[in-house]
Amino acid sequence: MPESRTYGRRRSLPARPAEESGSKQGRGDAAPARRDAAEREPISGRVVATGAGQTAMAGWDDVDKIASAASGDFYLKVTENRTVIKILSDGPFDVYASHWIDEIEDGSKSVRCWANSECPLCGIGDKAKRFSACFDVVSMEDPDAPAIKVWEAGIKIARQLKDIATDSKRGPLDRADLYFTIRKETKKKSVEYTLERVKERDLEEEYNVPPLTHEELVEFLSQRHEYGAVVKEPLDQEAMDEVVHLLMEDA
Ligand SMILES: [Zn+2]
């Protein structure tokens, strides 16, 4: 399979991915903006539209993407049941750290760190503790209806993926015959994720999942994000000031 990132037009991100399950893990927890800030910048949850182009087809693509986002399908949901996935590129298209602000009651509690010395939250000593590496994957959760998702992997899984990606025998992650399973285990105080490699030839027998056809794979690859696409846009200064204010009030 070709390695290039030159597949056609990229997938446009929905204006606002729906909130995921409300779990403390906060993977993709972008929630609607605060209602009382309606005419100002939303406090969170905006994403950058990556511009599918001006064609009518792009418009129809958006219908599906936004409908899917509205129904909470934008992100891969990792559950206790093993889910077979196919990773669509050899690295994450976006990596970021975020601050977790419990005080935000109506909106995403996860705020993307500016990742520079100007970050207002870092500035008041809050640490960006949450790490996300975003991958495009095909979820085979329903083997009859494979679907493209954004997978936000945490630091441990990201390191495992990097090890595989940089290992010429096990990688690259998007090798044609390579699939993965991912599941989570909720322990008393933590959630642990388990990632396993699966060879295409073992998929049917071990997981009852038929491999993607070449046509399906090509179609999914054409929908990947380009490197650098942003799933969770940083807040601007004004919205950040609001968050900082919220924290100061609380102190
Ligand atoms: Zn920060």
PDB file of C-alpha atoms and ligand atoms in Angstrom:
ATOM      1  CA  MET A   1       0.000   0.000   0.000  1.00  0.00           C
ATOM      2  CA  PRO A   2       1.365   3.413  -0.868  1.00  0.00           C
ATOM      3  CA  GLU A   3       2.724   5.432   2.006  1.00  0.00           C
ATOM      4  CA  SER A   4       2.009   8.834   0.619  1.00  0.00           C
ATOM      5  CA  ARG A   5      -0.266  11.401   2.166  1.00  0.00           C
ATOM      6  CA  THR A   6      -1.393  12.600  -1.203  1.00  0.00           C
ATOM      7  CA  TYR A   7      -4.843  11.063  -1.240  1.00  0.00           C
ATOM      8  CA  GLY A   8      -7.417  13.424  -2.605  1.00  0.00           C
ATOM      9  CA  ARG A   9      -9.395  15.830  -0.613  1.00  0.00           C
ATOM     10  CA  ARG A  10      -9.289  15.643   3.095  1.00  0.00           C
ATOM     11  CA  ARG A  11     -12.164  15.050   5.354  1.00  0.00           C
ATOM     12  CA  SER A  12     -13.665  18.185   6.774  1.00  0.00           C
ATOM     13  CA  LEU A  13     -14.223  18.254  10.455  1.00  0.00           C
ATOM     14  CA  PRO A  14     -17.667  18.936  11.790  1.00  0.00           C
ATOM     15  CA  ALA A  15     -18.233  22.283  13.356  1.00  0.00           C
ATOM     16  CA  ARG A  16     -18.645  20.758  16.747  1.00  0.00           C
ATOM     17  CA  PRO A  17     -18.042  17.134  17.641  1.00  0.00           C
ATOM     18  CA  ALA A  18     -20.619  15.758  19.993  1.00  0.00           C
ATOM     19  CA  GLU A  19     -19.771  14.945  23.548  1.00  0.00           C
ATOM     20  CA  GLU A  20     -18.561  11.489  24.190  1.00  0.00           C
ATOM     21  CA  SER A  21     -20.071   9.549  27.031  1.00  0.00           C
ATOM     22  CA  GLY A  22     -19.020  12.108  29.634  1.00  0.00           C
ATOM     23  CA  SER A  23     -16.290   9.845  30.874  1.00  0.00           C
ATOM     24  CA  LYS A  24     -13.516  11.254  32.992  1.00  0.00           C
ATOM     25  CA  GLN A  25     -11.137  10.084  30.359  1.00  0.00           C
ATOM     26  CA  GLY A  26     -12.404  12.957  28.331  1.00  0.00           C
ATOM     27  CA  ARG A  27     -11.354  11.565  25.035  1.00  0.00           C
ATOM     28  CA  GLY A  28     -13.157  13.858  22.681  1.00  0.00           C
ATOM     29  CA  ASP A  29     -15.251  15.502  25.248  1.00  0.00           C
ATOM     30  CA  ALA A  30     -15.820  18.614  23.229  1.00  0.00           C
ATOM     31  CA  ALA A  31     -19.210  19.735  24.378  1.00  0.00           C
ATOM     32  CA  PRO A  32     -21.418  22.574  23.272  1.00  0.00           C
ATOM     33  CA  ALA A  33     -20.323  26.039  24.176  1.00  0.00           C
ATOM     34  CA  ARG A  34     -21.623  27.856  27.199  1.00  0.00           C
ATOM     35  CA  ARG A  35     -25.055  29.159  26.449  1.00  0.00           C
ATOM     36  CA  ASP A  36     -24.484  32.474  28.124  1.00  0.00           C
ATOM     37  CA  ALA A  37     -21.564  33.194  25.873  1.00  0.00           C
ATOM     38  CA  ALA A  38     -23.550  32.652  22.746  1.00  0.00           C
ATOM     39  CA  GLU A  39     -22.627  35.857  21.009  1.00  0.00           C
ATOM     40  CA  ARG A  40     -18.990  35.592  21.991  1.00  0.00           C
ATOM     41  CA  GLU A  41     -16.425  32.990  21.229  1.00  0.00           C
ATOM     42  CA  PRO A  42     -17.620  29.628  22.458  1.00  0.00           C
ATOM     43  CA  ILE A  43     -15.615  28.504  25.422  1.00  0.00           C
ATOM     44  CA  SER A  44     -14.696  25.311  23.729  1.00  0.00           C
ATOM     45  CA  GLY A  45     -15.633  22.652  21.318  1.00  0.00           C
ATOM     46  CA  ARG A  46     -14.909  24.451  18.115  1.00  0.00           C
ATOM     47  CA  VAL A  47     -12.854  22.629  15.601  1.00  0.00           C
ATOM     48  CA  VAL A  48     -11.149  23.845  12.509  1.00  0.00           C
ATOM     49  CA  ALA A  49     -12.995  23.041   9.359  1.00  0.00           C
ATOM     50  CA  THR A  50     -10.336  21.714   7.062  1.00  0.00           C
ATOM     51  CA  GLY A  51     -12.222  22.755   3.983  1.00  0.00           C
ATOM     52  CA  ALA A  52     -13.508  19.984   1.774  1.00  0.00           C
ATOM     53  CA  GLY A  53     -13.616  22.395  -1.118  1.00  0.00           C
ATOM     54  CA  GLN A  54     -16.318  24.195  -3.005  1.00  0.00           C
ATOM     55  CA  THR A  55     -17.926  21.357  -4.872  1.00  0.00           C
ATOM     56  CA  ALA A  56     -21.444  20.124  -4.344  1.00  0.00           C
ATOM     57  CA  MET A  57     -20.029  16.711  -3.469  1.00  0.00           C
ATOM     58  CA  ALA A  58     -18.054  18.239  -0.634  1.00  0.00           C
ATOM     59  CA  GLY A  59     -21.296  19.675   0.645  1.00  0.00           C
ATOM     60  CA  TRP A  60     -22.883  16.247   0.707  1.00  0.00           C
ATOM     61  CA  ASP A  61     -19.841  14.850   2.444  1.00  0.00           C
ATOM     62  CA  ASP A  62     -20.357  17.463   5.133  1.00  0.00           C
ATOM     63  CA  VAL A  63     -23.938  16.328   5.613  1.00  0.00           C
ATOM     64  CA  ASP A  64     -22.713  12.876   6.528  1.00  0.00           C
ATOM     65  CA  LYS A  65     -19.822  14.090   8.627  1.00  0.00           C
ATOM     66  CA  ILE A  66     -21.875  16.527  10.626  1.00  0.00           C
ATOM     67  CA  ALA A  67     -24.758  14.106  11.042  1.00  0.00           C
ATOM     68  CA  SER A  68     -22.253  11.596  12.305  1.00  0.00           C
ATOM     69  CA  ALA A  69     -20.690  14.117  14.672  1.00  0.00           C
ATOM     70  CA  ALA A  70     -24.090  15.150  15.947  1.00  0.00           C
ATOM     71  CA  SER A  71     -24.878  11.569  16.825  1.00  0.00           C
ATOM     72  CA  GLY A  72     -21.628  11.237  18.745  1.00  0.00           C
ATOM     73  CA  ASP A  73     -19.996   9.031  16.157  1.00  0.00           C
ATOM     74  CA  PHE A  74     -17.028  11.201  15.377  1.00  0.00           C
ATOM     75  CA  TYR A  75     -14.661   9.614  17.855  1.00  0.00           C
ATOM     76  CA  LEU A  76     -13.780   5.999  18.296  1.00  0.00           C
ATOM     77  CA  LYS A  77     -15.362   4.712  21.458  1.00  0.00           C
ATOM     78  CA  VAL A  78     -13.126   2.279  23.215  1.00  0.00           C
ATOM     79  CA  THR A  79     -15.115  -0.120  25.367  1.00  0.00           C
ATOM     80  CA  GLU A  80     -14.563  -3.209  27.484  1.00  0.00           C
ATOM     81  CA  ASN A  81     -15.173  -5.263  24.376  1.00  0.00           C
ATOM     82  CA  ARG A  82     -12.275  -5.661  22.026  1.00  0.00           C
ATOM     83  CA  THR A  83     -12.801  -3.557  18.934  1.00  0.00           C
ATOM     84  CA  VAL A  84     -10.937  -4.326  15.752  1.00  0.00           C
ATOM     85  CA  ILE A  85      -9.534  -1.236  14.081  1.00  0.00           C
ATOM     86  CA  LYS A  86      -7.453  -0.441  11.041  1.00  0.00           C
ATOM     87  CA  ILE A  87      -5.099   2.502  11.494  1.00  0.00           C
ATOM     88  CA  LEU A  88      -5.005   4.659   8.378  1.00  0.00           C
ATOM     89  CA  SER A  89      -1.614   6.324   8.678  1.00  0.00           C
ATOM     90  CA  ASP A  90       1.746   5.661  10.229  1.00  0.00           C
ATOM     91  CA  GLY A  91       1.515   8.514  12.711  1.00  0.00           C
ATOM     92  CA  PRO A  92      -0.956  10.778  14.480  1.00  0.00           C
ATOM     93  CA  PHE A  93      -2.228  13.758  12.486  1.00  0.00           C
ATOM     94  CA  ASP A  94      -2.577  15.856  15.618  1.00  0.00           C
ATOM     95  CA  VAL A  95      -0.972  15.648  19.052  1.00  0.00           C
ATOM     96  CA  TYR A  96      -1.841  17.898  21.927  1.00  0.00           C
ATOM     97  CA  ALA A  97      -1.986  18.244  25.675  1.00  0.00           C
ATOM     98  CA  SER A  98      -4.943  19.669  27.475  1.00  0.00           C
ATOM     99  CA  HIS A  99      -5.817  21.208  30.768  1.00  0.00           C
ATOM    100  CA  TRP A 100      -8.672  19.622  32.651  1.00  0.00           C
ATOM    101  CA  ILE A 101     -10.852  22.311  34.156  1.00  0.00           C
ATOM    102  CA  ASP A 102     -13.459  20.805  36.428  1.00  0.00           C
ATOM    103  CA  GLU A 103     -14.914  24.242  37.089  1.00  0.00           C
ATOM    104  CA  ILE A 104     -16.270  24.458  33.560  1.00  0.00           C
ATOM    105  CA  GLU A 105     -19.798  23.274  34.025  1.00  0.00           C
ATOM    106  CA  ASP A 106     -21.368  23.971  30.707  1.00  0.00           C
ATOM    107  CA  GLY A 107     -18.879  23.078  28.044  1.00  0.00           C
ATOM    108  CA  SER A 108     -15.820  20.984  27.486  1.00  0.00           C
ATOM    109  CA  LYS A 109     -13.760  20.576  30.635  1.00  0.00           C
ATOM    110  CA  SER A 110     -10.798  19.719  28.515  1.00  0.00           C
ATOM    111  CA  VAL A 111      -9.010  22.812  27.201  1.00  0.00           C
ATOM    112  CA  ARG A 112      -6.257  22.469  24.685  1.00  0.00           C
ATOM    113  CA  CYS A 113      -2.946  23.831  25.944  1.00  0.00           C
ATOM    114  CA  TRP A 114      -1.440  26.476  23.711  1.00  0.00           C
ATOM    115  CA  ALA A 115       1.812  24.592  24.070  1.00  0.00           C
ATOM    116  CA  ASN A 116       3.853  27.754  24.355  1.00  0.00           C
ATOM    117  CA  SER A 117       4.947  30.135  27.066  1.00  0.00           C
ATOM    118  CA  GLU A 118       1.872  32.293  26.451  1.00  0.00           C
ATOM    119  CA  CYS A 119      -0.679  29.688  27.545  1.00  0.00           C
ATOM    120  CA  PRO A 120      -2.816  31.481  30.147  1.00  0.00           C
ATOM    121  CA  LEU A 121      -3.572  28.278  32.043  1.00  0.00           C
ATOM    122  CA  CYS A 122       0.077  27.241  32.232  1.00  0.00           C
ATOM    123  CA  GLY A 123       0.635  30.859  33.253  1.00  0.00           C
ATOM    124  CA  ILE A 124      -1.390  30.423  36.431  1.00  0.00           C
ATOM    125  CA  GLY A 125       0.334  27.165  37.238  1.00  0.00           C
ATOM    126  CA  ASP A 126      -2.241  24.722  35.953  1.00  0.00           C
ATOM    127  CA  LYS A 127      -0.551  21.749  34.324  1.00  0.00           C
ATOM    128  CA  ALA A 128      -1.714  20.319  31.023  1.00  0.00           C
ATOM    129  CA  LYS A 129      -1.834  16.722  32.133  1.00  0.00           C
ATOM    130  CA  ARG A 130      -3.911  15.114  29.471  1.00  0.00           C
ATOM    131  CA  PHE A 131      -2.242  13.892  26.343  1.00  0.00           C
ATOM    132  CA  SER A 132      -3.952  13.090  23.058  1.00  0.00           C
ATOM    133  CA  ALA A 133      -2.564  11.667  19.857  1.00  0.00           C
ATOM    134  CA  CYS A 134      -5.202  11.665  17.129  1.00  0.00           C
ATOM    135  CA  PHE A 135      -5.325   8.943  14.503  1.00  0.00           C
ATOM    136  CA  ASP A 136      -7.761   8.212  11.728  1.00  0.00           C
ATOM    137  CA  VAL A 137      -8.934   4.642  12.093  1.00  0.00           C
ATOM    138  CA  VAL A 138     -11.588   2.405  10.649  1.00  0.00           C
ATOM    139  CA  SER A 139     -13.692   0.906  13.390  1.00  0.00           C
ATOM    140  CA  MET A 140     -14.838  -2.619  12.621  1.00  0.00           C
ATOM    141  CA  GLU A 141     -17.035  -2.722  15.681  1.00  0.00           C
ATOM    142  CA  ASP A 142     -19.871  -3.570  13.338  1.00  0.00           C
ATOM    143  CA  PRO A 143     -18.085  -5.803  10.832  1.00  0.00           C
ATOM    144  CA  ASP A 144     -20.850  -5.188   8.291  1.00  0.00           C
ATOM    145  CA  ALA A 145     -20.508  -1.441   8.538  1.00  0.00           C
ATOM    146  CA  PRO A 146     -16.879  -0.394   9.008  1.00  0.00           C
ATOM    147  CA  ALA A 147     -16.713   3.323   9.775  1.00  0.00           C
ATOM    148  CA  ILE A 148     -13.978   5.931   9.874  1.00  0.00           C
ATOM    149  CA  LYS A 149     -13.387   7.507  13.295  1.00  0.00           C
ATOM    150  CA  VAL A 150     -10.927   9.738  15.049  1.00  0.00           C
ATOM    151  CA  TRP A 151      -9.110   7.865  17.744  1.00  0.00           C
ATOM    152  CA  GLU A 152      -7.606   9.939  20.513  1.00  0.00           C
ATOM    153  CA  ALA A 153      -4.968   7.762  22.073  1.00  0.00           C
ATOM    154  CA  GLY A 154      -3.433   8.560  25.430  1.00  0.00           C
ATOM    155  CA  ILE A 155       0.258   8.635  26.165  1.00  0.00           C
ATOM    156  CA  LYS A 156       0.767   4.954  26.983  1.00  0.00           C
ATOM    157  CA  ILE A 157      -0.915   3.696  23.854  1.00  0.00           C
ATOM    158  CA  ALA A 158       0.761   6.396  21.779  1.00  0.00           C
ATOM    159  CA  ARG A 159       4.144   5.137  22.973  1.00  0.00           C
ATOM    160  CA  GLN A 160       3.239   1.564  22.087  1.00  0.00           C
ATOM    161  CA  LEU A 161       2.133   2.702  18.663  1.00  0.00           C
ATOM    162  CA  LYS A 162       5.366   4.596  18.179  1.00  0.00           C
ATOM    163  CA  ASP A 163       7.357   1.508  19.069  1.00  0.00           C
ATOM    164  CA  ILE A 164       5.492  -0.448  16.434  1.00  0.00           C
ATOM    165  CA  ALA A 165       5.676   2.343  13.861  1.00  0.00           C
ATOM    166  CA  THR A 166       9.436   2.585  14.214  1.00  0.00           C
ATOM    167  CA  ASP A 167      10.013  -1.160  14.179  1.00  0.00           C
ATOM    168  CA  SER A 168      10.636  -2.328  10.640  1.00  0.00           C
ATOM    169  CA  LYS A 169       9.419  -5.821  11.463  1.00  0.00           C
ATOM    170  CA  ARG A 170       6.158  -4.858  13.175  1.00  0.00           C
ATOM    171  CA  GLY A 171       5.323  -1.562  11.482  1.00  0.00           C
ATOM    172  CA  PRO A 172       4.328   0.623   9.831  1.00  0.00           C
ATOM    173  CA  LEU A 173       0.984   1.118  11.562  1.00  0.00           C
ATOM    174  CA  ASP A 174      -0.825   1.404   8.256  1.00  0.00           C
ATOM    175  CA  ARG A 175       0.696  -1.724   6.760  1.00  0.00           C
ATOM    176  CA  ALA A 176      -1.860  -3.300   4.451  1.00  0.00           C
ATOM    177  CA  ASP A 177      -2.061  -6.605   6.327  1.00  0.00           C
ATOM    178  CA  LEU A 178      -2.080  -5.079   9.785  1.00  0.00           C
ATOM    179  CA  TYR A 179      -5.050  -4.526  12.072  1.00  0.00           C
ATOM    180  CA  PHE A 180      -5.284  -3.869  15.791  1.00  0.00           C
ATOM    181  CA  THR A 181      -7.645  -4.520  18.639  1.00  0.00           C
ATOM    182  CA  ILE A 182      -8.194  -2.043  21.403  1.00  0.00           C
ATOM    183  CA  ARG A 183     -10.158  -2.353  24.602  1.00  0.00           C
ATOM    184  CA  LYS A 184     -10.280  -0.693  27.946  1.00  0.00           C
ATOM    185  CA  GLU A 185     -10.435  -2.026  31.421  1.00  0.00           C
ATOM    186  CA  THR A 186     -11.806   0.115  34.175  1.00  0.00           C
ATOM    187  CA  LYS A 187      -9.997  -0.417  37.414  1.00  0.00           C
ATOM    188  CA  LYS A 188     -10.726   1.171  40.735  1.00  0.00           C
ATOM    189  CA  LYS A 189      -9.015   4.445  40.064  1.00  0.00           C
ATOM    190  CA  SER A 190      -7.833   4.200  36.532  1.00  0.00           C
ATOM    191  CA  VAL A 191      -8.662   3.084  33.049  1.00  0.00           C
ATOM    192  CA  GLU A 192      -6.227   0.870  31.239  1.00  0.00           C
ATOM    193  CA  TYR A 193      -6.099   0.335  27.529  1.00  0.00           C
ATOM    194  CA  THR A 194      -4.881  -2.787  25.836  1.00  0.00           C
ATOM    195  CA  LEU A 195      -3.664  -2.710  22.276  1.00  0.00           C
ATOM    196  CA  GLU A 196      -2.921  -5.818  20.247  1.00  0.00           C
ATOM    197  CA  ARG A 197      -1.704  -6.341  16.723  1.00  0.00           C
ATOM    198  CA  VAL A 198      -3.695  -8.663  14.487  1.00  0.00           C
ATOM    199  CA  LYS A 199      -2.619  -9.946  11.115  1.00  0.00           C
ATOM    200  CA  GLU A 200      -5.208  -9.696   8.406  1.00  0.00           C
ATOM    201  CA  ARG A 201      -5.109 -13.458   7.884  1.00  0.00           C
ATOM    202  CA  ASP A 202      -6.216 -14.052  11.496  1.00  0.00           C
ATOM    203  CA  LEU A 203      -9.066 -11.553  11.553  1.00  0.00           C
ATOM    204  CA  GLU A 204     -11.843 -13.873  10.434  1.00  0.00           C
ATOM    205  CA  GLU A 205     -10.801 -16.767  12.566  1.00  0.00           C
ATOM    206  CA  GLU A 206     -10.015 -14.880  15.750  1.00  0.00           C
ATOM    207  CA  TYR A 207     -12.529 -12.062  15.646  1.00  0.00           C
ATOM    208  CA  ASN A 208     -15.122 -12.982  13.033  1.00  0.00           C
ATOM    209  CA  VAL A 209     -14.282  -9.815  11.199  1.00  0.00           C
ATOM    210  CA  PRO A 210     -13.728  -9.852   7.451  1.00  0.00           C
ATOM    211  CA  PRO A 211     -10.820  -7.674   6.313  1.00  0.00           C
ATOM    212  CA  LEU A 212     -11.597  -4.472   4.437  1.00  0.00           C
ATOM    213  CA  THR A 213     -11.765  -4.835   0.696  1.00  0.00           C
ATOM    214  CA  HIS A 214      -9.248  -2.902  -1.367  1.00  0.00           C
ATOM    215  CA  GLU A 215     -12.025  -0.539  -2.507  1.00  0.00           C
ATOM    216  CA  GLU A 216     -13.176   0.134   1.044  1.00  0.00           C
ATOM    217  CA  LEU A 217      -9.641   0.828   2.157  1.00  0.00           C
ATOM    218  CA  VAL A 218      -9.007   3.250  -0.698  1.00  0.00           C
ATOM    219  CA  GLU A 219     -12.224   5.086   0.118  1.00  0.00           C
ATOM    220  CA  PHE A 220     -11.338   5.366   3.809  1.00  0.00           C
ATOM    221  CA  LEU A 221      -7.829   6.511   2.999  1.00  0.00           C
ATOM    222  CA  SER A 222      -9.263   9.320   0.898  1.00  0.00           C
ATOM    223  CA  GLN A 223     -11.121  10.551   3.974  1.00  0.00           C
ATOM    224  CA  ARG A 224      -8.112  10.809   6.246  1.00  0.00           C
ATOM    225  CA  HIS A 225      -7.153  14.053   7.883  1.00  0.00           C
ATOM    226  CA  GLU A 226      -4.044  15.695   6.614  1.00  0.00           C
ATOM    227  CA  TYR A 227      -1.126  15.907   8.966  1.00  0.00           C
ATOM    228  CA  GLY A 228      -1.584  18.971  11.134  1.00  0.00           C
ATOM    229  CA  ALA A 229      -5.388  18.988  11.027  1.00  0.00           C
ATOM    230  CA  VAL A 230      -6.771  20.133  14.358  1.00  0.00           C
ATOM    231  CA  VAL A 231      -9.530  18.224  16.085  1.00  0.00           C
ATOM    232  CA  LYS A 232      -9.719  20.398  19.124  1.00  0.00           C
ATOM    233  CA  GLU A 233      -8.996  24.011  18.387  1.00  0.00           C
ATOM    234  CA  PRO A 234      -7.266  26.034  21.098  1.00  0.00           C
ATOM    235  CA  LEU A 235      -9.370  28.675  22.808  1.00  0.00           C
ATOM    236  CA  ASP A 236      -8.573  32.255  21.934  1.00  0.00           C
ATOM    237  CA  GLN A 237      -7.339  34.795  24.450  1.00  0.00           C
ATOM    238  CA  GLU A 238     -10.800  35.967  25.446  1.00  0.00           C
ATOM    239  CA  ALA A 239     -12.145  32.488  26.091  1.00  0.00           C
ATOM    240  CA  MET A 240      -8.959  31.579  27.956  1.00  0.00           C
ATOM    241  CA  ASP A 241      -9.374  34.676  30.131  1.00  0.00           C
ATOM    242  CA  GLU A 242     -12.827  33.462  30.982  1.00  0.00           C
ATOM    243  CA  VAL A 243     -11.493  30.076  32.046  1.00  0.00           C
ATOM    244  CA  VAL A 244      -8.719  31.654  34.096  1.00  0.00           C
ATOM    245  CA  HIS A 245     -11.299  33.917  35.725  1.00  0.00           C
ATOM    246  CA  LEU A 246     -13.402  30.884  36.560  1.00  0.00           C
ATOM    247  CA  LEU A 247     -10.428  29.253  38.272  1.00  0.00           C
ATOM    248  CA  MET A 248      -9.479  32.383  40.177  1.00  0.00           C
ATOM    249  CA  GLU A 249     -13.049  32.849  41.401  1.00  0.00           C
ATOM    250  CA  ASP A 250     -13.004  29.325  42.677  1.00  0.00           C
ATOM    251  CA  ALA A 251      -9.756  29.661  44.554  1.00  0.00           C
TER     252      ALA A 251
HETATM  253 ZN    ZN B   1      -1.163  25.311  28.903  1.00  0.00          ZN
END
